[in-house]
Coordinates of C-alpha atoms in Angstrom, one line a residue:
M719 CA 77.8 148.8 98.8
K720 CA 75.1 148.7 96.2
T721 CA 73.9 145.1 95.1
E722 CA 76.1 143.9 92.2
Q723 CA 73.9 142.0 89.9
W724 CA 73.8 141.4 86.0
L725 CA 72.7 139.3 83.4
Q726 CA 74.7 138.1 80.6
E727 CA 73.0 136.4 77.6
D728 CA 73.6 136.0 73.8
S729 CA 70.4 136.6 71.5
S730 CA 71.8 134.2 69.0
Q731 CA 70.8 131.0 70.8
N732 CA 67.9 129.1 69.5
E733 CA 64.9 130.9 70.4
G734 CA 66.7 132.6 73.5
E735 CA 67.2 129.4 75.1
I736 CA 70.0 129.4 77.6
R737 CA 71.5 126.1 78.8
Y738 CA 73.1 127.3 82.0
Q739 CA 71.3 129.5 84.3
L740 CA 73.9 130.6 87.1
R741 CA 73.7 132.4 90.3
L742 CA 76.9 133.4 92.1
F743 CA 76.4 134.4 95.7
I744 CA 79.2 136.6 97.1
T745 CA 80.0 138.7 100.1
G746 CA 80.1 142.1 99.2
A747 CA 83.4 143.5 97.5
S748 CA 85.7 141.1 99.3
P749 CA 88.7 139.9 97.5
N750 CA 87.4 136.4 97.3
S751 CA 84.0 137.6 96.1
T752 CA 85.9 139.8 93.2
R753 CA 88.1 136.8 92.2
A754 CA 85.1 134.5 92.0
V755 CA 83.1 137.0 89.7
D756 CA 86.1 137.7 87.4
N757 CA 87.2 134.0 87.2
L758 CA 83.6 132.7 86.6
T759 CA 82.9 135.4 84.0
A760 CA 86.2 134.7 82.1
F761 CA 85.5 130.9 82.3
C762 CA 82.0 131.2 81.0
E763 CA 83.1 133.7 78.2
N764 CA 85.7 131.4 77.1
N765 CA 83.7 128.2 77.2
L766 CA 80.1 128.8 77.2
P767 CA 79.8 132.0 75.1
G768 CA 76.3 132.7 74.5
N769 CA 75.2 129.5 76.5
Y770 CA 74.5 131.0 80.0
S771 CA 73.1 133.8 82.1
L772 CA 74.8 134.9 85.2
E773 CA 73.3 136.5 88.2
V774 CA 75.5 137.8 91.0
I775 CA 73.9 138.1 94.4
D776 CA 75.5 140.0 97.2
V777 CA 74.1 138.2 100.4
Y778 CA 74.8 141.3 102.3
Q779 CA 72.3 143.1 100.2
Q780 CA 69.9 140.2 99.8
P781 CA 70.1 138.0 103.0
A782 CA 66.7 136.5 102.4
V783 CA 67.7 135.2 99.1
A784 CA 70.9 133.5 100.9
Q785 CA 68.6 131.9 103.5
T786 CA 66.1 130.6 101.1
E787 CA 68.9 128.8 99.3
Q788 CA 70.2 127.6 102.5
I789 CA 73.8 128.9 102.0
I790 CA 76.6 128.2 104.5
A791 CA 79.7 129.0 102.6
L792 CA 80.5 131.7 100.1
P793 CA 81.4 132.4 97.2
L794 CA 78.9 129.8 96.0
L795 CA 77.8 129.0 92.4
I796 CA 74.4 127.4 92.0
T797 CA 73.3 126.2 88.7
N798 CA 69.6 125.8 87.7
G799 CA 68.0 124.8 84.4
T800 CA 69.9 121.4 84.4
E801 CA 68.7 118.1 85.4
T802 CA 69.7 118.9 89.0
K803 CA 70.5 122.0 91.0
R804 CA 74.4 121.8 91.4
R805 CA 76.6 123.8 93.9
L806 CA 80.3 124.8 93.7
V807 CA 81.9 126.6 96.4
G808 CA 85.2 128.7 96.0
D809 CA 86.9 131.6 94.1
M810 CA 86.4 129.7 90.9
S811 CA 90.0 129.8 90.3
D812 CA 90.3 126.0 89.9
T813 CA 89.3 125.8 86.0
Q814 CA 89.6 121.9 86.1
K815 CA 86.9 121.8 88.7
L816 CA 84.7 124.2 86.5
F817 CA 85.3 121.8 83.5
R818 CA 84.0 118.9 85.7
Y819 CA 81.1 121.1 87.1
F820 CA 79.9 121.9 83.7
S821 CA 80.8 118.4 82.3
L822 CA 82.9 119.8 79.6
T823 CA 86.3 118.8 78.0
P824 CA 89.2 121.2 78.5

């Protein structure tokens, strides 16, 4: 399986500034991984349009990255670019958790 990676960005942001830099670590094309990508993408498009970048990293294709980030459970979302690095494990189907994770009001 080839590495599934992409970056989504809206150029209408102030000087290209993206508030949320997201990295989603997955395990190939497993059902849980596919759900996590779909759920997170939908959530971000609906609630953070143009205010995030998303990189999807398949740990089967890039095991060194997983080791560097000390990943022990997947799928795993890591947010960089905020005050602290935050982590969320699961298929991203619980939108209430995602709202809390991003400190948003539903």
